[in-house]
């Protein structure tokens, strides 16, 4: 009797552990709920908060170096506008912006990185960065300490170094950011990212890496042209955005035209993605009816079942614990993560708070 109970208990523990480990935590821009995004400090914190993967958004400098910033601009998270007041471009909407592609790595390394602030503060208050307003006032205080922009190589060496020191195998999750913005200026950022990944030993499906991109023309190019050309096979994730965010552009007749993501939300959209990708990274609101108030008997949108039927991994973004970021009908952050993991059935979540998501998983 005792042996039987012990066996049952062991079977339960094994099943629970297996179920839990199927759910992945991707540290969104590192542990960005606690430290300035995409800094090595933020990645280190995420590493020790039990993230399975740590995300890197990758952009390119004037001298073709790969650096980690969410935007193609420097002016939301660095003091570029204060240190280099005349190095802006006037964008199509008339705003002054400081673009990564206009700076060398050596110049970018001189900048301080901080928690994100309103970019409209920079041009008008060029000589007084203390007047800037944090986007997340409850997070790490603005302009404190001494953070720097990291390169992709530095981030990989950090994570691989920690893997060696701890015996763990935490993965990386690089995103090729706005490739058309670089291609139109003669820079093949996707090819450069893949070459860097290969250099650091990521080249086969079983390696702990996902490569992601919003631009479907480029994601397909990565999967069908660039990876085979480089003798690599990696898991590729197609990100899905709302068209109105202008997250992606096509190059048509030498001009950048906002990309229409509409087809991805229509019937058959997942089938097209499954032709070239291993999974999707949708905005989390694309997966369920967000107007429902009952936590039980959730009404899901077709995307998730269609993706699952085709064997696509589903990694929605972004799970934040800050005020106003809890998606109904969840009651708080933990409930939201639990709802997506265990009621909706996603495979992973991108989160700014990997420690709290890990607690839900346990
Ligand atoms: O890449 C997926 C996730 O990071 C959400 O997108 O805009 O934060 O890069 P974003
Ligand atoms: Ca990203």
mmCIF file of C-alpha atoms and ligand atoms in Angstrom:
data_model
loop_
_atom_site.group_PDB
_atom_site.id
_atom_site.type_symbol
_atom_site.label_atom_id
_atom_site.label_comp_id
_atom_site.label_asym_id
_atom_site.label_seq_id
_atom_site.Cartn_x
_atom_site.Cartn_y
_atom_site.Cartn_z
ATOM 1 C CA UNK A 1 0.000 0.000 0.000
ATOM 2 C CA UNK A 2 2.769 2.417 1.043
ATOM 3 C CA UNK A 3 4.826 1.574 -2.096
ATOM 4 C CA UNK A 4 1.749 2.123 -4.291
ATOM 5 C CA UNK A 5 1.130 5.557 -2.741
ATOM 6 C CA UNK A 6 4.787 6.479 -3.162
ATOM 7 C CA UNK A 7 4.677 5.482 -6.826
ATOM 8 C CA UNK A 8 1.509 7.523 -7.336
ATOM 9 C CA UNK A 9 3.137 10.521 -5.659
ATOM 10 C CA UNK A 10 6.250 10.155 -7.816
ATOM 11 C CA UNK A 11 4.105 9.901 -10.953
ATOM 12 C CA UNK A 12 2.193 13.053 -9.920
ATOM 13 C CA UNK A 13 5.417 14.980 -9.265
ATOM 14 C CA UNK A 14 6.859 13.917 -12.625
ATOM 15 C CA UNK A 15 3.678 14.910 -14.442
ATOM 16 C CA UNK A 16 3.492 18.267 -12.649
ATOM 17 C CA UNK A 17 7.125 19.018 -13.372
ATOM 18 C CA UNK A 18 6.659 18.054 -17.023
ATOM 19 C CA UNK A 19 3.559 20.211 -17.359
ATOM 20 C CA UNK A 20 5.239 23.170 -15.675
ATOM 21 C CA UNK A 21 8.388 22.920 -17.752
ATOM 22 C CA UNK A 22 6.405 23.044 -20.989
ATOM 23 C CA UNK A 23 5.524 26.651 -20.214
ATOM 24 C CA UNK A 24 8.353 28.994 -21.067
ATOM 25 C CA UNK A 25 9.184 32.389 -19.634
ATOM 26 C CA UNK A 26 10.788 34.867 -21.982
ATOM 27 C CA UNK A 27 12.298 37.854 -20.181
ATOM 28 C CA UNK A 28 11.042 40.770 -22.270
ATOM 29 C CA UNK A 29 13.980 43.151 -22.822
ATOM 30 C CA UNK A 30 15.515 41.382 -19.765
ATOM 31 C CA UNK A 31 13.899 41.921 -16.373
ATOM 32 C CA UNK A 32 12.707 45.274 -17.701
ATOM 33 C CA UNK A 33 10.081 45.690 -14.979
ATOM 34 C CA UNK A 34 12.964 46.249 -12.566
ATOM 35 C CA UNK A 35 15.941 47.623 -14.515
ATOM 36 C CA UNK A 36 16.413 49.704 -17.691
ATOM 37 C CA UNK A 37 15.505 47.554 -20.692
ATOM 38 C CA UNK A 38 18.130 45.714 -22.740
ATOM 39 C CA UNK A 39 20.991 46.525 -20.371
ATOM 40 C CA UNK A 40 23.364 43.773 -19.296
ATOM 41 C CA UNK A 41 22.133 44.400 -15.741
ATOM 42 C CA UNK A 42 18.563 43.717 -16.842
ATOM 43 C CA UNK A 43 19.619 40.479 -18.569
ATOM 44 C CA UNK A 44 21.569 39.353 -15.502
ATOM 45 C CA UNK A 45 18.589 39.955 -13.236
ATOM 46 C CA UNK A 46 16.344 38.021 -15.641
ATOM 47 C CA UNK A 47 18.807 35.159 -15.667
ATOM 48 C CA UNK A 48 18.518 34.764 -11.905
ATOM 49 C CA UNK A 49 14.733 35.181 -11.990
ATOM 50 C CA UNK A 50 14.406 31.814 -13.737
ATOM 51 C CA UNK A 51 13.772 33.061 -17.261
ATOM 52 C CA UNK A 52 14.098 30.300 -19.854
ATOM 53 C CA UNK A 53 14.935 32.776 -22.607
ATOM 54 C CA UNK A 54 16.151 36.376 -22.511
ATOM 55 C CA UNK A 55 15.033 38.664 -25.312
ATOM 56 C CA UNK A 56 17.283 40.980 -27.355
ATOM 57 C CA UNK A 57 15.892 43.588 -29.770
ATOM 58 C CA UNK A 58 18.665 44.166 -32.305
ATOM 59 C CA UNK A 59 19.414 47.301 -34.347
ATOM 60 C CA UNK A 60 22.463 48.409 -36.345
ATOM 61 C CA UNK A 61 24.880 51.316 -35.984
ATOM 62 C CA UNK A 62 26.433 53.495 -38.691
ATOM 63 C CA UNK A 63 29.542 51.293 -38.562
ATOM 64 C CA UNK A 64 27.504 48.060 -38.894
ATOM 65 C CA UNK A 65 27.663 46.989 -35.257
ATOM 66 C CA UNK A 66 24.709 45.172 -33.694
ATOM 67 C CA UNK A 67 23.397 46.873 -30.568
ATOM 68 C CA UNK A 68 20.450 46.128 -28.312
ATOM 69 C CA UNK A 69 17.701 48.718 -28.270
ATOM 70 C CA UNK A 70 13.985 48.342 -28.804
ATOM 71 C CA UNK A 71 13.694 51.361 -31.101
ATOM 72 C CA UNK A 72 15.553 52.396 -34.226
ATOM 73 C CA UNK A 73 15.955 55.637 -32.230
ATOM 74 C CA UNK A 74 18.273 56.393 -29.308
ATOM 75 C CA UNK A 75 16.231 59.149 -27.731
ATOM 76 C CA UNK A 76 13.661 57.242 -25.604
ATOM 77 C CA UNK A 77 16.158 55.451 -23.353
ATOM 78 C CA UNK A 78 19.476 57.332 -23.696
ATOM 79 C CA UNK A 79 20.829 60.859 -23.360
ATOM 80 C CA UNK A 80 21.738 61.069 -27.089
ATOM 81 C CA UNK A 81 19.627 64.210 -27.502
ATOM 82 C CA UNK A 82 21.530 65.880 -24.653
ATOM 83 C CA UNK A 83 25.048 64.704 -25.538
ATOM 84 C CA UNK A 84 24.631 65.159 -29.312
ATOM 85 C CA UNK A 85 22.003 67.924 -29.602
ATOM 86 C CA UNK A 86 22.500 68.483 -33.341
ATOM 87 C CA UNK A 87 22.566 64.886 -34.553
ATOM 88 C CA UNK A 88 18.825 64.429 -35.107
ATOM 89 C CA UNK A 89 16.798 63.780 -38.248
ATOM 90 C CA UNK A 90 13.467 65.409 -38.941
ATOM 91 C CA UNK A 91 11.080 62.473 -39.319
ATOM 92 C CA UNK A 92 8.052 62.270 -41.619
ATOM 93 C CA UNK A 93 5.780 63.480 -38.795
ATOM 94 C CA UNK A 94 7.994 66.547 -38.257
ATOM 95 C CA UNK A 95 9.540 65.305 -35.005
ATOM 96 C CA UNK A 96 13.260 65.438 -34.212
ATOM 97 C CA UNK A 97 14.619 61.942 -33.574
ATOM 98 C CA UNK A 98 18.106 60.575 -32.921
ATOM 99 C CA UNK A 99 18.557 57.431 -35.022
ATOM 100 C CA UNK A 100 20.884 54.556 -34.067
ATOM 101 C CA UNK A 101 21.977 54.226 -37.711
ATOM 102 C CA UNK A 102 23.451 57.764 -37.626
ATOM 103 C CA UNK A 103 25.844 56.958 -34.751
ATOM 104 C CA UNK A 104 28.961 54.782 -34.455
ATOM 105 C CA UNK A 105 29.285 52.193 -31.734
ATOM 106 C CA UNK A 106 32.003 54.305 -30.077
ATOM 107 C CA UNK A 107 29.575 57.249 -29.877
ATOM 108 C CA UNK A 108 26.743 55.061 -28.602
ATOM 109 C CA UNK A 109 28.993 53.653 -25.890
ATOM 110 C CA UNK A 110 29.356 57.180 -24.487
ATOM 111 C CA UNK A 111 25.610 57.385 -23.811
ATOM 112 C CA UNK A 112 23.812 56.741 -20.557
ATOM 113 C CA UNK A 113 20.845 54.392 -20.681
ATOM 114 C CA UNK A 114 17.855 54.979 -18.460
ATOM 115 C CA UNK A 115 14.327 53.821 -17.930
ATOM 116 C CA UNK A 116 12.194 54.979 -20.891
ATOM 117 C CA UNK A 117 11.012 58.595 -20.991
ATOM 118 C CA UNK A 118 8.781 60.686 -23.213
ATOM 119 C CA UNK A 119 10.732 61.526 -26.366
ATOM 120 C CA UNK A 120 8.864 64.814 -26.737
ATOM 121 C CA UNK A 121 10.885 65.996 -23.720
ATOM 122 C CA UNK A 122 14.223 65.680 -25.464
ATOM 123 C CA UNK A 123 14.156 68.267 -28.248
ATOM 124 C CA UNK A 124 12.541 70.977 -26.141
ATOM 125 C CA UNK A 125 14.688 70.469 -23.060
ATOM 126 C CA UNK A 126 17.970 69.642 -24.733
ATOM 127 C CA UNK A 127 20.242 70.948 -22.030
ATOM 128 C CA UNK A 128 18.388 69.693 -19.009
ATOM 129 C CA UNK A 129 17.771 65.980 -18.931
ATOM 130 C CA UNK A 130 16.449 66.229 -15.377
ATOM 131 C CA UNK A 131 13.261 67.618 -16.882
ATOM 132 C CA UNK A 132 12.462 64.326 -18.639
ATOM 133 C CA UNK A 133 9.405 62.350 -17.581
ATOM 134 C CA UNK A 134 9.602 58.581 -17.041
ATOM 135 C CA UNK A 135 7.045 56.504 -18.928
ATOM 136 C CA UNK A 136 6.925 54.027 -16.021
ATOM 137 C CA UNK A 137 7.351 56.263 -12.925
ATOM 138 C CA UNK A 138 7.036 53.324 -10.527
ATOM 139 C CA UNK A 139 9.972 51.466 -12.108
ATOM 140 C CA UNK A 140 13.750 52.027 -11.749
ATOM 141 C CA UNK A 141 14.336 55.768 -11.195
ATOM 142 C CA UNK A 142 15.203 57.833 -14.239
ATOM 143 C CA UNK A 143 18.921 58.672 -14.901
ATOM 144 C CA UNK A 144 20.146 56.850 -11.776
ATOM 145 C CA UNK A 145 23.288 54.685 -11.800
ATOM 146 C CA UNK A 146 25.371 54.166 -14.952
ATOM 147 C CA UNK A 147 23.867 51.879 -17.573
ATOM 148 C CA UNK A 148 25.259 51.522 -21.110
ATOM 149 C CA UNK A 149 23.942 50.261 -24.461
ATOM 150 C CA UNK A 150 25.022 46.633 -24.942
ATOM 151 C CA UNK A 151 26.045 44.860 -28.132
ATOM 152 C CA UNK A 152 24.553 41.539 -29.215
ATOM 153 C CA UNK A 153 27.963 39.934 -28.695
ATOM 154 C CA UNK A 154 28.191 41.246 -25.119
ATOM 155 C CA UNK A 155 24.740 39.894 -24.292
ATOM 156 C CA UNK A 156 25.469 36.464 -25.739
ATOM 157 C CA UNK A 157 28.803 36.271 -23.929
ATOM 158 C CA UNK A 158 27.056 37.237 -20.692
ATOM 159 C CA UNK A 159 24.331 34.598 -21.018
ATOM 160 C CA UNK A 160 26.680 31.883 -22.253
ATOM 161 C CA UNK A 161 29.096 32.790 -19.466
ATOM 162 C CA UNK A 162 26.367 32.485 -16.844
ATOM 163 C CA UNK A 163 25.308 29.177 -18.395
ATOM 164 C CA UNK A 164 28.851 27.901 -17.938
ATOM 165 C CA UNK A 165 29.092 29.188 -14.384
ATOM 166 C CA UNK A 166 25.702 27.862 -13.248
ATOM 167 C CA UNK A 167 25.319 24.737 -15.354
ATOM 168 C CA UNK A 168 21.964 25.999 -16.611
ATOM 169 C CA UNK A 169 21.028 26.494 -20.263
ATOM 170 C CA UNK A 170 19.161 29.773 -20.596
ATOM 171 C CA UNK A 171 18.346 30.683 -24.176
ATOM 172 C CA UNK A 172 18.438 33.855 -26.216
ATOM 173 C CA UNK A 173 15.530 35.279 -28.207
ATOM 174 C CA UNK A 174 16.846 37.927 -30.651
ATOM 175 C CA UNK A 175 14.468 40.074 -32.681
ATOM 176 C CA UNK A 176 15.565 41.673 -35.942
ATOM 177 C CA UNK A 177 14.065 45.122 -35.450
ATOM 178 C CA UNK A 178 12.568 46.993 -38.390
ATOM 179 C CA UNK A 179 14.787 45.377 -41.044
ATOM 180 C CA UNK A 180 13.395 47.483 -43.890
ATOM 181 C CA UNK A 181 14.586 50.673 -42.142
ATOM 182 C CA UNK A 182 18.122 49.292 -42.430
ATOM 183 C CA UNK A 183 17.777 47.613 -45.824
ATOM 184 C CA UNK A 184 16.667 50.879 -47.397
ATOM 185 C CA UNK A 185 19.951 52.399 -46.203
ATOM 186 C CA UNK A 186 21.977 49.505 -47.612
ATOM 187 C CA UNK A 187 22.358 47.514 -44.391
ATOM 188 C CA UNK A 188 21.350 43.829 -44.315
ATOM 189 C CA UNK A 189 20.672 43.572 -40.602
ATOM 190 C CA UNK A 190 19.107 40.086 -40.737
ATOM 191 C CA UNK A 191 22.174 38.606 -42.411
ATOM 192 C CA UNK A 192 24.458 40.329 -39.897
ATOM 193 C CA UNK A 193 22.421 39.015 -36.937
ATOM 194 C CA UNK A 194 22.444 35.451 -38.251
ATOM 195 C CA UNK A 195 26.201 35.547 -38.875
ATOM 196 C CA UNK A 196 26.756 36.741 -35.299
ATOM 197 C CA UNK A 197 24.541 33.951 -33.955
ATOM 198 C CA UNK A 198 26.424 31.358 -35.976
ATOM 199 C CA UNK A 199 29.728 32.722 -34.694
ATOM 200 C CA UNK A 200 28.502 32.088 -31.137
ATOM 201 C CA UNK A 201 27.442 28.518 -31.896
ATOM 202 C CA UNK A 202 23.714 28.859 -32.571
ATOM 203 C CA UNK A 203 23.041 26.978 -35.778
ATOM 204 C CA UNK A 204 20.659 24.062 -35.228
ATOM 205 C CA UNK A 205 17.023 23.611 -34.189
ATOM 206 C CA UNK A 206 17.912 22.098 -30.834
ATOM 207 C CA UNK A 207 20.005 25.138 -29.833
ATOM 208 C CA UNK A 208 18.404 27.271 -27.142
ATOM 209 C CA UNK A 209 17.304 30.121 -29.376
ATOM 210 C CA UNK A 210 14.297 31.529 -31.187
ATOM 211 C CA UNK A 211 14.760 34.186 -33.842
ATOM 212 C CA UNK A 212 11.846 36.614 -34.243
ATOM 213 C CA UNK A 213 10.743 39.408 -36.524
ATOM 214 C CA UNK A 214 7.560 41.417 -37.142
ATOM 215 C CA UNK A 215 8.158 41.974 -40.843
ATOM 216 C CA UNK A 216 6.786 38.833 -42.549
ATOM 217 C CA UNK A 217 8.685 39.441 -45.772
ATOM 218 C CA UNK A 218 11.898 39.411 -43.793
ATOM 219 C CA UNK A 219 10.862 36.546 -41.487
ATOM 220 C CA UNK A 220 10.209 34.410 -44.554
ATOM 221 C CA UNK A 221 13.513 35.531 -46.078
ATOM 222 C CA UNK A 222 15.323 34.543 -42.861
ATOM 223 C CA UNK A 223 13.663 31.120 -42.815
ATOM 224 C CA UNK A 224 13.780 30.239 -46.500
ATOM 225 C CA UNK A 225 16.829 32.076 -47.827
ATOM 226 C CA UNK A 226 19.291 33.299 -45.208
ATOM 227 C CA UNK A 227 19.342 30.382 -42.770
ATOM 228 C CA UNK A 228 19.840 27.754 -45.529
ATOM 229 C CA UNK A 229 22.468 29.965 -47.187
ATOM 230 C CA UNK A 230 24.430 30.050 -43.914
ATOM 231 C CA UNK A 231 23.918 26.327 -43.267
ATOM 232 C CA UNK A 232 21.795 27.083 -40.202
ATOM 233 C CA UNK A 233 18.445 25.781 -38.935
ATOM 234 C CA UNK A 234 16.878 27.827 -36.152
ATOM 235 C CA UNK A 235 13.365 28.093 -34.752
ATOM 236 C CA UNK A 236 11.712 31.112 -36.343
ATOM 237 C CA UNK A 237 8.876 33.118 -34.776
ATOM 238 C CA UNK A 238 6.575 35.393 -36.773
ATOM 239 C CA UNK A 239 5.517 38.326 -34.609
ATOM 240 C CA UNK A 240 2.022 39.715 -35.140
ATOM 241 C CA UNK A 241 1.170 43.365 -34.548
ATOM 242 C CA UNK A 242 -1.778 45.679 -34.987
ATOM 243 C CA UNK A 243 -1.360 47.412 -38.331
ATOM 244 C CA UNK A 244 -2.029 50.821 -36.750
ATOM 245 C CA UNK A 245 1.167 50.561 -34.668
ATOM 246 C CA UNK A 246 3.270 50.914 -37.871
ATOM 247 C CA UNK A 247 5.479 48.162 -36.523
ATOM 248 C CA UNK A 248 6.705 47.132 -39.952
ATOM 249 C CA UNK A 249 7.302 48.572 -43.430
ATOM 250 C CA UNK A 250 7.620 47.202 -46.944
ATOM 251 C CA UNK A 251 10.000 48.781 -49.431
ATOM 252 C CA UNK A 252 7.999 49.667 -52.547
ATOM 253 C CA UNK A 253 9.595 51.716 -55.348
ATOM 254 C CA UNK A 254 12.347 52.747 -52.956
ATOM 255 C CA UNK A 255 9.878 54.024 -50.343
ATOM 256 C CA UNK A 256 8.873 52.672 -46.947
ATOM 257 C CA UNK A 257 5.176 51.760 -46.863
ATOM 258 C CA UNK A 258 3.496 50.662 -43.582
ATOM 259 C CA UNK A 259 2.817 46.906 -43.651
ATOM 260 C CA UNK A 260 -0.763 45.659 -43.329
ATOM 261 C CA UNK A 261 -0.899 42.734 -40.870
ATOM 262 C CA UNK A 262 -4.613 42.160 -41.613
ATOM 263 C CA UNK A 263 -4.167 38.820 -43.394
ATOM 264 C CA UNK A 264 -2.610 37.259 -40.298
ATOM 265 C CA UNK A 265 -5.848 37.799 -38.364
ATOM 266 C CA UNK A 266 -8.029 36.338 -41.095
ATOM 267 C CA UNK A 267 -8.933 32.693 -41.646
ATOM 268 C CA UNK A 268 -6.010 30.947 -43.309
ATOM 269 C CA UNK A 269 -3.485 33.426 -41.910
ATOM 270 C CA UNK A 270 -1.877 30.842 -39.649
ATOM 271 C CA UNK A 271 -1.583 28.406 -42.543
ATOM 272 C CA UNK A 272 0.462 30.924 -44.512
ATOM 273 C CA UNK A 273 2.720 31.553 -41.516
ATOM 274 C CA UNK A 274 3.177 27.799 -40.965
ATOM 275 C CA UNK A 275 4.729 27.593 -44.449
ATOM 276 C CA UNK A 276 7.888 29.239 -43.106
ATOM 277 C CA UNK A 277 7.764 29.739 -39.319
ATOM 278 C CA UNK A 278 7.819 27.490 -36.259
ATOM 279 C CA UNK A 279 5.621 29.711 -34.161
ATOM 280 C CA UNK A 280 3.860 33.003 -33.662
ATOM 281 C CA UNK A 281 4.405 35.895 -31.275
ATOM 282 C CA UNK A 282 1.022 37.627 -31.211
ATOM 283 C CA UNK A 283 -0.173 40.570 -29.162
ATOM 284 C CA UNK A 284 -1.946 38.799 -26.294
ATOM 285 C CA UNK A 285 -5.276 40.504 -27.041
ATOM 286 C CA UNK A 286 -5.399 38.659 -30.388
ATOM 287 C CA UNK A 287 -6.049 35.387 -28.560
ATOM 288 C CA UNK A 288 -9.247 36.029 -26.640
ATOM 289 C CA UNK A 289 -12.333 38.177 -26.477
ATOM 290 C CA UNK A 290 -11.156 40.869 -24.064
ATOM 291 C CA UNK A 291 -14.668 42.162 -23.405
ATOM 292 C CA UNK A 292 -15.744 39.129 -21.395
ATOM 293 C CA UNK A 293 -15.907 39.473 -17.629
ATOM 294 C CA UNK A 294 -16.170 35.834 -16.526
ATOM 295 C CA UNK A 295 -12.910 34.075 -15.780
ATOM 296 C CA UNK A 296 -14.437 30.660 -16.497
ATOM 297 C CA UNK A 297 -15.664 29.492 -19.904
ATOM 298 C CA UNK A 298 -13.371 31.886 -21.779
ATOM 299 C CA UNK A 299 -14.224 32.801 -25.356
ATOM 300 C CA UNK A 300 -11.066 32.407 -27.403
ATOM 301 C CA UNK A 301 -10.432 33.868 -30.842
ATOM 302 C CA UNK A 302 -9.624 31.448 -33.694
ATOM 303 C CA UNK A 303 -5.918 32.330 -33.924
ATOM 304 C CA UNK A 304 -4.810 30.072 -31.092
ATOM 305 C CA UNK A 305 -6.660 26.929 -32.180
ATOM 306 C CA UNK A 306 -5.617 27.415 -35.808
ATOM 307 C CA UNK A 307 -1.993 27.925 -34.787
ATOM 308 C CA UNK A 308 -2.039 24.891 -32.496
ATOM 309 C CA UNK A 309 -3.602 22.664 -35.154
ATOM 310 C CA UNK A 310 -0.718 23.524 -37.446
ATOM 311 C CA UNK A 311 1.859 22.775 -34.752
ATOM 312 C CA UNK A 312 2.893 26.409 -34.354
ATOM 313 C CA UNK A 313 4.259 27.506 -30.983
ATOM 314 C CA UNK A 314 2.328 30.415 -29.464
ATOM 315 C CA UNK A 315 4.388 33.022 -27.545
ATOM 316 C CA UNK A 316 2.237 36.110 -26.849
ATOM 317 C CA UNK A 317 3.516 39.486 -25.608
ATOM 318 C CA UNK A 318 3.700 41.473 -23.319
ATOM 319 C CA UNK A 319 2.810 40.560 -19.734
ATOM 320 C CA UNK A 320 3.218 43.550 -17.438
ATOM 321 C CA UNK A 321 2.248 43.968 -13.811
ATOM 322 C CA UNK A 322 1.999 47.770 -13.963
ATOM 323 C CA UNK A 323 -1.247 49.598 -13.358
ATOM 324 C CA UNK A 324 -3.687 49.363 -16.249
ATOM 325 C CA UNK A 325 -1.868 46.434 -17.884
ATOM 326 C CA UNK A 326 -3.990 43.562 -16.609
ATOM 327 C CA UNK A 327 -6.158 42.122 -19.358
ATOM 328 C CA UNK A 328 -9.743 41.319 -18.399
ATOM 329 C CA UNK A 329 -11.091 38.990 -17.193
ATOM 330 C CA UNK A 330 -7.896 38.304 -15.213
ATOM 331 C CA UNK A 331 -7.892 39.896 -11.769
ATOM 332 C CA UNK A 332 -4.149 40.551 -11.404
ATOM 333 C CA UNK A 333 -0.791 39.803 -13.044
ATOM 334 C CA UNK A 334 -0.488 36.289 -11.648
ATOM 335 C CA UNK A 335 -4.025 35.430 -12.654
ATOM 336 C CA UNK A 336 -3.356 36.819 -16.153
ATOM 337 C CA UNK A 337 -0.268 34.624 -16.627
ATOM 338 C CA UNK A 338 -2.111 31.617 -15.224
ATOM 339 C CA UNK A 339 -5.071 32.283 -17.539
ATOM 340 C CA UNK A 340 -2.806 32.350 -20.609
ATOM 341 C CA UNK A 341 -0.715 29.334 -19.565
ATOM 342 C CA UNK A 342 -3.434 27.019 -18.344
ATOM 343 C CA UNK A 343 -6.804 28.199 -19.720
ATOM 344 C CA UNK A 344 -5.794 29.558 -23.104
ATOM 345 C CA UNK A 345 -2.885 27.145 -23.569
ATOM 346 C CA UNK A 346 -0.025 29.312 -24.810
ATOM 347 C CA UNK A 347 3.480 27.833 -24.812
ATOM 348 C CA UNK A 348 5.348 30.870 -23.479
ATOM 349 C CA UNK A 349 4.889 34.453 -22.353
ATOM 350 C CA UNK A 350 7.033 37.523 -22.945
ATOM 351 C CA UNK A 351 7.103 39.305 -19.609
ATOM 352 C CA UNK A 352 8.827 42.264 -17.944
ATOM 353 C CA UNK A 353 8.475 40.392 -14.631
ATOM 354 C CA UNK A 354 10.007 36.915 -15.096
ATOM 355 C CA UNK A 355 10.192 36.254 -11.349
ATOM 356 C CA UNK A 356 6.463 36.674 -10.887
ATOM 357 C CA UNK A 357 5.624 34.603 -13.973
ATOM 358 C CA UNK A 358 7.921 31.856 -12.668
ATOM 359 C CA UNK A 359 6.004 31.760 -9.381
ATOM 360 C CA UNK A 360 2.785 31.195 -11.316
ATOM 361 C CA UNK A 361 4.412 28.348 -13.201
ATOM 362 C CA UNK A 362 5.573 26.632 -10.053
HETATM 363 O O1 LIG B 1 9.180 40.775 -29.732
HETATM 364 C C1 LIG B 1 8.025 40.459 -29.066
HETATM 365 C C2 LIG B 1 7.847 41.407 -27.954
HETATM 366 O O2 LIG B 1 9.079 41.900 -27.577
HETATM 367 C C3 LIG B 1 6.910 42.516 -28.217
HETATM 368 O O3 LIG B 1 7.381 43.407 -29.102
HETATM 369 O O4 LIG B 1 7.593 45.804 -29.406
HETATM 370 O O5 LIG B 1 8.376 44.836 -27.256
HETATM 371 O O6 LIG B 1 9.600 44.358 -29.352
HETATM 372 P P1 LIG B 1 8.271 44.662 -28.745
HETATM 373 CA CA1 LIG B 2 10.855 42.465 -29.092
#
